Coordinates of C-alpha atoms and ligand atoms in Angstrom, one line a residue:
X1 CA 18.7 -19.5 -53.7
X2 CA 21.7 -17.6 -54.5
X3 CA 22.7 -18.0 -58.1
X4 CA 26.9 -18.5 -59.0
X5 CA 28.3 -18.1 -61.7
X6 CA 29.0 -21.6 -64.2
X7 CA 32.6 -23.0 -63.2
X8 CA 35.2 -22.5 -65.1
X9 CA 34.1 -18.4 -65.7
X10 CA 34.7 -15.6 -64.5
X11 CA 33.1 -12.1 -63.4
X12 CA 36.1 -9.0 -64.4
X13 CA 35.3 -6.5 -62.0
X14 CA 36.7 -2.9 -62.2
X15 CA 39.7 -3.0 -60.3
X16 CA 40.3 -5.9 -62.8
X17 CA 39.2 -4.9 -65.7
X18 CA 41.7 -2.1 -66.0
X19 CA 44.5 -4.7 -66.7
X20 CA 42.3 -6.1 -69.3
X21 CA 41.6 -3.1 -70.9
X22 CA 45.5 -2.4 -71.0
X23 CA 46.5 -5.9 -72.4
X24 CA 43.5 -5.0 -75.0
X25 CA 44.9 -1.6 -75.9
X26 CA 48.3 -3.0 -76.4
X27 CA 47.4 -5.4 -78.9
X28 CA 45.6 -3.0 -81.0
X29 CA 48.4 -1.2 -80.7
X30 CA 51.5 -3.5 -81.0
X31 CA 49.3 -5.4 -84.1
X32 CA 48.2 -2.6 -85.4
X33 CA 51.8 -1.6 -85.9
X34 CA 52.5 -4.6 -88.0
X35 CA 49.4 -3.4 -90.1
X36 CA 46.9 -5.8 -88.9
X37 CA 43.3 -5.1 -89.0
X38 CA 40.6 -6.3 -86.6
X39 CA 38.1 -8.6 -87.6
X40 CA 34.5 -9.5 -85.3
X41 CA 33.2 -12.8 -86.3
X42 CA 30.3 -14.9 -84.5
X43 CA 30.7 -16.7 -80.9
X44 CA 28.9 -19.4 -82.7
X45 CA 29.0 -21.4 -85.7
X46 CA 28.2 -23.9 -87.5
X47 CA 29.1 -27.4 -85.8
X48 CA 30.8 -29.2 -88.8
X49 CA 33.1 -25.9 -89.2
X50 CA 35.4 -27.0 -86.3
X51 CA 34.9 -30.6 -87.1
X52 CA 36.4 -30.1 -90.4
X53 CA 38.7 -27.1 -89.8
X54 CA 40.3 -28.0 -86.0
X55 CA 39.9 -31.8 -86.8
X56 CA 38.1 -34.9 -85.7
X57 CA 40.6 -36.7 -83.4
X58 CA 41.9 -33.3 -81.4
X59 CA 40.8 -33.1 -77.5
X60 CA 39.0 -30.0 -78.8
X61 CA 36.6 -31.8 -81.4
X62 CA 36.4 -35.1 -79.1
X63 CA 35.4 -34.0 -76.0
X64 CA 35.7 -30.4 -75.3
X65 CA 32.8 -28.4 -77.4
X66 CA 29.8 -26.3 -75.9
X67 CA 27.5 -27.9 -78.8
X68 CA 23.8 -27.7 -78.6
X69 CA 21.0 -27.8 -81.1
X70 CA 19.2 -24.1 -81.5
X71 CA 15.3 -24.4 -82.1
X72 CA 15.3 -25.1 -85.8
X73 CA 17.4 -27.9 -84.8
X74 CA 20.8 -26.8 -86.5
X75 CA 23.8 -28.0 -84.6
X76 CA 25.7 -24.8 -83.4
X77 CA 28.8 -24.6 -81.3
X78 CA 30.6 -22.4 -79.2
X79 CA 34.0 -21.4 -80.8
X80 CA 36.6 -22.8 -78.9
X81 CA 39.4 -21.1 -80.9
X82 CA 39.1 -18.5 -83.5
X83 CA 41.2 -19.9 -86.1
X84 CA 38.3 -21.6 -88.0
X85 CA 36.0 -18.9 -87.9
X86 CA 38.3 -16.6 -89.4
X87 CA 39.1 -18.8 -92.7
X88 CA 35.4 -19.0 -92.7
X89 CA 35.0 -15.2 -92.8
X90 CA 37.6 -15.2 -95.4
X91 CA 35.8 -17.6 -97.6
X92 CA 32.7 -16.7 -97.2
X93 CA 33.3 -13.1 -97.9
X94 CA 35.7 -14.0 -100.4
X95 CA 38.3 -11.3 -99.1
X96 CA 40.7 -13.4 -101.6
X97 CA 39.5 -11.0 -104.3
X98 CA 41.1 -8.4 -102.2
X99 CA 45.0 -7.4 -101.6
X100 CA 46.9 -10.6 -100.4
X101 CA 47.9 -11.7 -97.8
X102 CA 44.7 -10.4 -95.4
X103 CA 46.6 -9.7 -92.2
X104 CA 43.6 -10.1 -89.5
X105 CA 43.4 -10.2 -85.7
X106 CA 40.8 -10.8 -83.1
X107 CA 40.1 -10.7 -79.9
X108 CA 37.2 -11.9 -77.8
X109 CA 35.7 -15.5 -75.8
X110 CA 36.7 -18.9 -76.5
X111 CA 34.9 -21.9 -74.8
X112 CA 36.0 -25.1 -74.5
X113 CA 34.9 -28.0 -71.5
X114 CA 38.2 -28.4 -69.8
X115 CA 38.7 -29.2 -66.0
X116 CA 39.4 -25.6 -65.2
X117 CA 42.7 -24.5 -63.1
X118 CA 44.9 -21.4 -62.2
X119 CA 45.1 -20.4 -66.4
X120 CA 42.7 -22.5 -67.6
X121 CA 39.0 -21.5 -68.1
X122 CA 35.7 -23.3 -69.9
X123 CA 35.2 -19.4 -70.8
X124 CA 38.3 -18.0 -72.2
X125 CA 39.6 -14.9 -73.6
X126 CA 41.7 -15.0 -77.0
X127 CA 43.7 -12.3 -78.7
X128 CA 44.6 -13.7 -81.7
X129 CA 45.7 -13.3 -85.4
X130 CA 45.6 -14.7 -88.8
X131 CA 47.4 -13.9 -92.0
X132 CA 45.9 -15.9 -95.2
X133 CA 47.1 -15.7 -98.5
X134 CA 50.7 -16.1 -98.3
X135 CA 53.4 -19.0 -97.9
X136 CA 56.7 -16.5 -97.6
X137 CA 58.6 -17.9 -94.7
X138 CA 59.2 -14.3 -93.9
X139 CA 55.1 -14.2 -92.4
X140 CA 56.2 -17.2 -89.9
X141 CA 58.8 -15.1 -88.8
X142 CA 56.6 -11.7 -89.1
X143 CA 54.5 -13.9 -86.6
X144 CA 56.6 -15.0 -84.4
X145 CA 58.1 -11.5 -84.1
X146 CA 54.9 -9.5 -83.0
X147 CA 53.9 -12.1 -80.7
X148 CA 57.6 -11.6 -78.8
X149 CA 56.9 -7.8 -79.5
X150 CA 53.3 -7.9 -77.9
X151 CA 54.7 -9.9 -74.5
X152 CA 57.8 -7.7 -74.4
X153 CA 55.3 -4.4 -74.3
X154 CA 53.2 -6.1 -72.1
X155 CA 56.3 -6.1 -69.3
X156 CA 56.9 -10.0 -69.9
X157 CA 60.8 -11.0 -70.0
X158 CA 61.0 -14.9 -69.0
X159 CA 60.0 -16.0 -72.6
X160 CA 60.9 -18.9 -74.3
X161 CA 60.1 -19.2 -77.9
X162 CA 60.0 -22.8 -79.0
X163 CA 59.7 -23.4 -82.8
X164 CA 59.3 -27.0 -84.6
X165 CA 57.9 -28.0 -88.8
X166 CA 55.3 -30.4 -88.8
X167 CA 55.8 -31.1 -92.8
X168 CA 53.2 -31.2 -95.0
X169 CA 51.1 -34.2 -96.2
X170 CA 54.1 -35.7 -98.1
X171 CA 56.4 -35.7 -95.0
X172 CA 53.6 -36.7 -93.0
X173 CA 53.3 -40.0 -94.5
X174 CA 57.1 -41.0 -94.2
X175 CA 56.7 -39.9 -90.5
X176 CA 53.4 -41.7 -90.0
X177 CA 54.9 -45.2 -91.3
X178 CA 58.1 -44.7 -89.0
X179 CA 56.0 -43.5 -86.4
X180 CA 53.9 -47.2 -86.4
X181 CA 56.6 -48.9 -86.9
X182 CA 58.3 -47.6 -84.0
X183 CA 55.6 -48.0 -81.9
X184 CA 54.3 -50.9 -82.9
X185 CA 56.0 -53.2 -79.8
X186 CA 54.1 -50.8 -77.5
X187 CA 50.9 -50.2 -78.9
X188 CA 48.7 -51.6 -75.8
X189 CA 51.0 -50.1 -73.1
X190 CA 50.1 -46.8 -74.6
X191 CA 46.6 -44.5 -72.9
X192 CA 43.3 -45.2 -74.6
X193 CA 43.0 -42.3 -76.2
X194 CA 46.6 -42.8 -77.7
X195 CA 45.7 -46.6 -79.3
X196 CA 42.9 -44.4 -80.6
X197 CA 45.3 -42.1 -82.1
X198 CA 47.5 -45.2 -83.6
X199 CA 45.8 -45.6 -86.6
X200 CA 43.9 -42.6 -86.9
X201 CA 46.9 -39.7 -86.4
X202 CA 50.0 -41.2 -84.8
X203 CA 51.2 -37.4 -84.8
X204 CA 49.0 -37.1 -82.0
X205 CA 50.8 -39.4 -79.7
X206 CA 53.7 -37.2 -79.2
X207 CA 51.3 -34.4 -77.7
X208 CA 49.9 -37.2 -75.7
X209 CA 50.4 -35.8 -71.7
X210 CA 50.4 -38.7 -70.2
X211 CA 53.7 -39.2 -68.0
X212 CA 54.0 -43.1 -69.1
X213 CA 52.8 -42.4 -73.0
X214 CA 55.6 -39.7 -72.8
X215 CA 58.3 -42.2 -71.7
X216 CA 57.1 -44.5 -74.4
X217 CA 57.6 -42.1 -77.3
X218 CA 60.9 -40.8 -76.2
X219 CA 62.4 -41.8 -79.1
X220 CA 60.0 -41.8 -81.3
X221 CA 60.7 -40.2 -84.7
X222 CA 59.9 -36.6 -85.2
X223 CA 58.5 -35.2 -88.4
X224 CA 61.1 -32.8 -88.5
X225 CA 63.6 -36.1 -89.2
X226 CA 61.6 -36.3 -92.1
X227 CA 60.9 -32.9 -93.6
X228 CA 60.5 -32.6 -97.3
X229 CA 63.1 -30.6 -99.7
X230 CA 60.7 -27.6 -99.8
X231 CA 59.2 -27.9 -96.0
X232 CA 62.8 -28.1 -95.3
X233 CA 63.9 -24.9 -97.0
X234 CA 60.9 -23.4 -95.5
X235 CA 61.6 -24.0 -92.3
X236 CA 65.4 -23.0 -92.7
X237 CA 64.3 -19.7 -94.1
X238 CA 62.2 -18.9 -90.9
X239 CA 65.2 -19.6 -89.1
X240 CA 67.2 -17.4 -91.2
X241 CA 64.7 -14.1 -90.7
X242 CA 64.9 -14.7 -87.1
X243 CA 68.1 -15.2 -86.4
X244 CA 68.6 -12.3 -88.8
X245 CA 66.3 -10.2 -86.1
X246 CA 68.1 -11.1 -82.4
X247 CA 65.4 -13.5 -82.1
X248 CA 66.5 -16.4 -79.6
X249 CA 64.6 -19.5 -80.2
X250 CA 64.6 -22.9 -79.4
X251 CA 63.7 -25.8 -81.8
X252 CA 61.8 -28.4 -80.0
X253 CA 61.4 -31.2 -82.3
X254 CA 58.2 -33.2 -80.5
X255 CA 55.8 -29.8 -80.7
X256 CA 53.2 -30.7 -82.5
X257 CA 50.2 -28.4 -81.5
X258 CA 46.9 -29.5 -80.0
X259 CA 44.7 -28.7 -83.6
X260 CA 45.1 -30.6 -86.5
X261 CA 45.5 -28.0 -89.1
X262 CA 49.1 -27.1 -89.0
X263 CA 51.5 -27.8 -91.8
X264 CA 55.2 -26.7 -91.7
X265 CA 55.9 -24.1 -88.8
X266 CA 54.7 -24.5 -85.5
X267 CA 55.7 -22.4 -82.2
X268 CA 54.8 -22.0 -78.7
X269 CA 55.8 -19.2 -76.1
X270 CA 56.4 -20.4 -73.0
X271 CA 56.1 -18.1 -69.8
X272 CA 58.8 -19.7 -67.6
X273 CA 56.7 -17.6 -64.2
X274 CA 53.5 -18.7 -64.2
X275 CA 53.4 -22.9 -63.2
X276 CA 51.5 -25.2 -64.7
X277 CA 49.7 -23.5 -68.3
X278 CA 52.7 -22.0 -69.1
X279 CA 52.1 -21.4 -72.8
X280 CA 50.9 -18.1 -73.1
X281 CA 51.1 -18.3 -77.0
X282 CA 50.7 -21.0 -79.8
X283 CA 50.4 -20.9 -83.2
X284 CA 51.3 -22.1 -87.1
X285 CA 50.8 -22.3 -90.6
X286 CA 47.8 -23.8 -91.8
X287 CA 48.2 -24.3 -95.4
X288 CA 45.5 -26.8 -96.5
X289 CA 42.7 -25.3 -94.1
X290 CA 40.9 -22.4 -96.5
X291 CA 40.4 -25.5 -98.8
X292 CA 39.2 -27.5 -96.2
X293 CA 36.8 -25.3 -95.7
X294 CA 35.1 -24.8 -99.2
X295 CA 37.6 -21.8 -100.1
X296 CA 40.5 -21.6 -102.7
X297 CA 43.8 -23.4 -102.5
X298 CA 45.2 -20.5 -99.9
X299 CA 48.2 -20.8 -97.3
X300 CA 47.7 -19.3 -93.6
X301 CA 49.2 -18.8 -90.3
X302 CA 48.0 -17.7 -87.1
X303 CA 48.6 -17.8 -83.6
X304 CA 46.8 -16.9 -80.3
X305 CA 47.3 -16.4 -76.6
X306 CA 45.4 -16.5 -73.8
X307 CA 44.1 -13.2 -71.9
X308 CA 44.0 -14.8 -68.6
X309 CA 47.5 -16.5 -68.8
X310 CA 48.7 -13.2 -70.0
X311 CA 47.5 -11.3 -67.1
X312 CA 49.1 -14.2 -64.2
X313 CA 52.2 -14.0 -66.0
X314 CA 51.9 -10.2 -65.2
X315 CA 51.2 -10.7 -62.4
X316 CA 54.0 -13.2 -61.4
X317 CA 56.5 -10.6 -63.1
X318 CA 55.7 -7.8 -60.8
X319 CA 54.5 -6.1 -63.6
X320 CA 53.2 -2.4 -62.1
X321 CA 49.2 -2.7 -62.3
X322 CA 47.7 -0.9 -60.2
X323 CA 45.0 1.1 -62.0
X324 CA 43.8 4.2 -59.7
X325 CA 39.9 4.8 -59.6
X326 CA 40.5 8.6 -59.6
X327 CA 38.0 12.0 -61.3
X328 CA 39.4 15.3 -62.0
X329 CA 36.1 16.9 -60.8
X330 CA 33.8 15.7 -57.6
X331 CA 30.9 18.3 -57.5
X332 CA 29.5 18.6 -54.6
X333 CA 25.4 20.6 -54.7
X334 CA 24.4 21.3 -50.9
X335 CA 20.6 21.3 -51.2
X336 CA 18.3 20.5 -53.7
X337 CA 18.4 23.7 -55.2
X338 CA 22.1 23.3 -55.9
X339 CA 21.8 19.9 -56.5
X340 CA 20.0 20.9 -60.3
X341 CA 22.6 23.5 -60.5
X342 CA 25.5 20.7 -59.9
X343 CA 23.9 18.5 -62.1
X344 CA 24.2 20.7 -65.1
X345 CA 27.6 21.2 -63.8
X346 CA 28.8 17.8 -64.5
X347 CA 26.8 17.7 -67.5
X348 CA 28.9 20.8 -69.3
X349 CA 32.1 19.5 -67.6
X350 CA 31.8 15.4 -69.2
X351 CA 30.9 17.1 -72.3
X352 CA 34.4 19.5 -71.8
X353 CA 36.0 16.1 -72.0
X354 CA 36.4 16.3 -68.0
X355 CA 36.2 12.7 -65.8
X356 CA 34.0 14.5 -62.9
X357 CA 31.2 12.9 -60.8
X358 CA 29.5 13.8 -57.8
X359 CA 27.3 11.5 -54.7
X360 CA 23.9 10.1 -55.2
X361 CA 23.6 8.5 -51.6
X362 CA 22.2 11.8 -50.2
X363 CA 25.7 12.2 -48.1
X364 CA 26.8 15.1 -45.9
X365 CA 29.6 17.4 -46.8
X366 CA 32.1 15.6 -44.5
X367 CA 31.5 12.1 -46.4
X368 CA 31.7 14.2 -49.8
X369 CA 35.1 15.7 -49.5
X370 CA 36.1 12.4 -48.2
X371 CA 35.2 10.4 -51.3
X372 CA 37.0 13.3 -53.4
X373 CA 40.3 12.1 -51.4
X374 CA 39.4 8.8 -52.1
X375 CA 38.8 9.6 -55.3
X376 CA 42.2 11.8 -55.9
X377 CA 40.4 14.5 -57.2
X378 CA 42.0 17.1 -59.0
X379 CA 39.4 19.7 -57.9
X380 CA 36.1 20.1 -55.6
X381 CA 33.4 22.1 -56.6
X382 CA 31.1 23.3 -53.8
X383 CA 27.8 24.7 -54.7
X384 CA 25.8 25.8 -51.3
X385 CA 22.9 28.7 -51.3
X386 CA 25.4 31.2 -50.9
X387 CA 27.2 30.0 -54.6
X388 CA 23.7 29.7 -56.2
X389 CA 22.9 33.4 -55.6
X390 CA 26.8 34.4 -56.8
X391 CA 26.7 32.4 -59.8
X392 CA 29.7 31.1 -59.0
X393 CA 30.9 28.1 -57.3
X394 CA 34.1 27.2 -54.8
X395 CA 36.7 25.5 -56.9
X396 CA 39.0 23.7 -54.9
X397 CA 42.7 23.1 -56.5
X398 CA 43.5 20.0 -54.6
X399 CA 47.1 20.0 -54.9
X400 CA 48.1 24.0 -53.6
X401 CA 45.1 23.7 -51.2
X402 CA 44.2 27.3 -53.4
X403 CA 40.2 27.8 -53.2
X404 CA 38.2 30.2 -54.5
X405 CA 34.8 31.6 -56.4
X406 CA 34.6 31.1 -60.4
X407 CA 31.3 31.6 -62.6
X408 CA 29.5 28.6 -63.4
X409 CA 30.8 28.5 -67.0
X410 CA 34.1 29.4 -66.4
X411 CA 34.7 26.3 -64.2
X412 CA 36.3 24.3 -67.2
X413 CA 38.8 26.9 -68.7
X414 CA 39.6 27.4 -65.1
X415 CA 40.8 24.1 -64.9
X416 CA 42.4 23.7 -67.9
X417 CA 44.2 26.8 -67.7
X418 CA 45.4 25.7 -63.1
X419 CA 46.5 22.0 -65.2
X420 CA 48.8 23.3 -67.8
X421 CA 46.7 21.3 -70.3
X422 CA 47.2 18.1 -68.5
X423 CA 43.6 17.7 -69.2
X424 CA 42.8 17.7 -72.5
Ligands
LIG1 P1 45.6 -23.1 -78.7 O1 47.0 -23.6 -78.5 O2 44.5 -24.1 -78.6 O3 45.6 -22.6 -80.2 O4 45.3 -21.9 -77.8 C1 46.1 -20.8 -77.9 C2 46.3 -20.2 -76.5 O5 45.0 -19.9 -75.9 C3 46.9 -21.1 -75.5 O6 48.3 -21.0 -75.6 C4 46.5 -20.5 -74.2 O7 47.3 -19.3 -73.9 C5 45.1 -20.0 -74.5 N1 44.1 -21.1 -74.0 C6 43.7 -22.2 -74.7 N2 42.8 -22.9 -73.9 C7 42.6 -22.2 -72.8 C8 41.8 -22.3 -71.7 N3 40.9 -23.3 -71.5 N4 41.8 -21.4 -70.7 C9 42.7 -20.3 -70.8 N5 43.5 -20.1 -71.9 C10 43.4 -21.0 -72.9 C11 44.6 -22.0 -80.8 O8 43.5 -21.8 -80.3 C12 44.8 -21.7 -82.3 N6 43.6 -21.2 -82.9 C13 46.0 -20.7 -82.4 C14 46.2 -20.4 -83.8 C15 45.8 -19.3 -84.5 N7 46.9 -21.1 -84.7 C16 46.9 -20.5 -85.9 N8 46.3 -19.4 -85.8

């Protein structure tokens, strides 16, 4: 029987994997330019972790975890974000003792049990960040800024940044008693899950999806009608920085974020290209999770995007990505004699810093020089009988068509020198 692979994955074969590597290179690049600094934690933890830290009554925590019990029976679960991990890290390895704020990002597999679609995936990819130890509005808009700078490098322009304040606990309660009392009159119209959310987290019910829950809570009070003095200065001060910046925004008061976590600022960007999962990016302040989760009293803000999403929305923008699989060497040995001699060939050359390969289907010429084209080779070696007993091999410059004999060991500086450097 032929073995797939488990729905809701994918295999990233080269051809592929080229884009990935680019949309990898340019975080490390863009975030490391803000003076962020990568952090590895495990694919698994502890099961309680995202029970405390994401929260009980989120889709995530309800019905969405890869958890399983390893042989010692300890509850484990896949992450399905990397927010939670990383306060862990932080706590555990107390990297509060250290300079404040720790400005961290990640990037690696998430896993969550959704019904997967064009953008959404049971294995995911994350790039991420986190920056714990400070409460200056002018982190939010830090945030915010790299994640519009990362999108913009990556060749994305139909952005829409949407920003909202979820309060703090104090706000929370005067929005939680308007919230029920509002919605009181419709309580058993609203989804299942939603009366569930009622008592529990009524914030919840303005995430809800559902079409007819949505028409319900139209006019439902926000938190941001509701906003403490100093969540309110807060989030005027974010607005400050970025208007300060040429950042265009909008604030979309019903936002509240899937994870239960945030306090104060929360912000999405939206792809306007790509259809249905349009949010490429979400994140917010997290302010009461390090405590949550056995550390100090420490405020935080994150956000993270998703590879895959990133990658259609390049897609749908036309963004160039076509990664050519191309050497700047094929060696081709005629014989076996000349095979040993084109095998130490290659050798010297990879080590030279030269991208050179040769065939190892036992080919004739004809097919060899063909797979050099295909290849776009800069140069072809030929060694035959006649180059074994010279010592010297035919170097082919592809682009003048120029050919001729060069020692063994010369072949490298006799590349470099026919490039002009253009390989290093
Ligand atoms: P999230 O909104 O759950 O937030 O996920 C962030 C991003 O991950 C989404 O906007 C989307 O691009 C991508 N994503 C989520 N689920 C899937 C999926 N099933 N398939 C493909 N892509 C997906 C978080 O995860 C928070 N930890 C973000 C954060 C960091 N907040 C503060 N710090």
């Amino acid at each position: 029987m032929a073995m797939n692979r488990p729905r809701g994955t994918a295999d990233i074969l080269p051809g592929e994997v080229e884009k990935w590597q680019f949309v990898e290179r340019t975080v490390r690049d863009v975030f490391g330019r803000f003076h962020y600094q990568e952090v590895r934690t495990p694919i698994f933890e502890h099961t309680e972790l995202f029970q405390r830290g994401v929260g009980e009554t989120t889709d995530i925590v309800e019905k969405e975890m890869y958890t399983f019990e390893d042989r010692g029976n300890r509850s484990l679960t896949l992450r399905p974000e990397g927010t939670a991990s990383v306060v862990r890290a932080y706590v555990e390895n107390k990297l509060y003792g250290g300079p404040q704020p720790s400005k961290l990002f990640y990037i690696g597999p998430m896993f969550r049990y959704e019904r997967p679609q064009a953008g959404r995936q049971r294995q995911f990819h994350q790039y991420g960040v986190e920056v714990i130890g400070s409460d200056d509005p002018a982190v939010d808009a830090e945030v915010i800024m790299m994640a519009v700078a990362f999108l913009q490098e990556i060749g994305l322009k139909q952005l829409q940044v949407e920003i909202n304040s979820v309060g703090c606990s104090v706000c929370r309660a005067a929005h939680r008693e308007h919230m029920m009392e509002h919605l009181a009159g419709v309580r058993e119209q609203l989804c299942k899950d939603c009366q569930g959310r009622f008592e529990r987290n009524p914030l919840r019910i303005l995430d809800c999806k559902n079409e007819s829950c949505k028409a319900l809570t139209k006019d439902a009070p926000t938190v941001l009608d509701h906003l403490c003095e100093s969540c309110s200065t807060h989030f005027a001060k974010v607005r400050t920085f970025l208007d300060a910046c040429g950042i265009s925004y909008v604030v979309n008061p019903r936002m509240v974020r899937g994870l239960d976590y945030y306090t104060k600022t929360a912000f999405e960007i939206i792809e306007t290209g790509i259809g249905a999962q349009s949010t490429i990016i979400g994140g917010g302040r997290y302010n009461k999770l390090v405590s949550e989760v056995g550390g100090p009293d420490t405020p935080g803000i994150g956000f993270a995007g998703g590879m895959e999403r990133a990658i259609l929305a390049m897609q749908a923008q036309s963004v160039s990505l076509t990664f050519a699989d191309q050497v700047d060497l094929y060696v081709i040995g005629l014989g076996p004699k000349a095979e040993t001699q084109a095998v130490q060939l290659l050798q010297s050359l990879r080590t030279e810093g030269f991208r050179a390969d040769k065939d190892y289907a036992g080919r004739g010429m004809k097919a060899q020089l063909k797979t050099a084209d295909r290849l776009q080779a800069k140069f072809t070696v030929v060694i035959g009988e006649e180059e074994l007993q010279k010592g010297a091999a035919v170097v082919k410059t592809m682009a003048s068509g120029e050919q001729q004999h060069v020692p063994f060991a010369d072949i490298g500086s006799y590349c470099k020198k026919h490039l002009g450097g253009e390989i290093k």
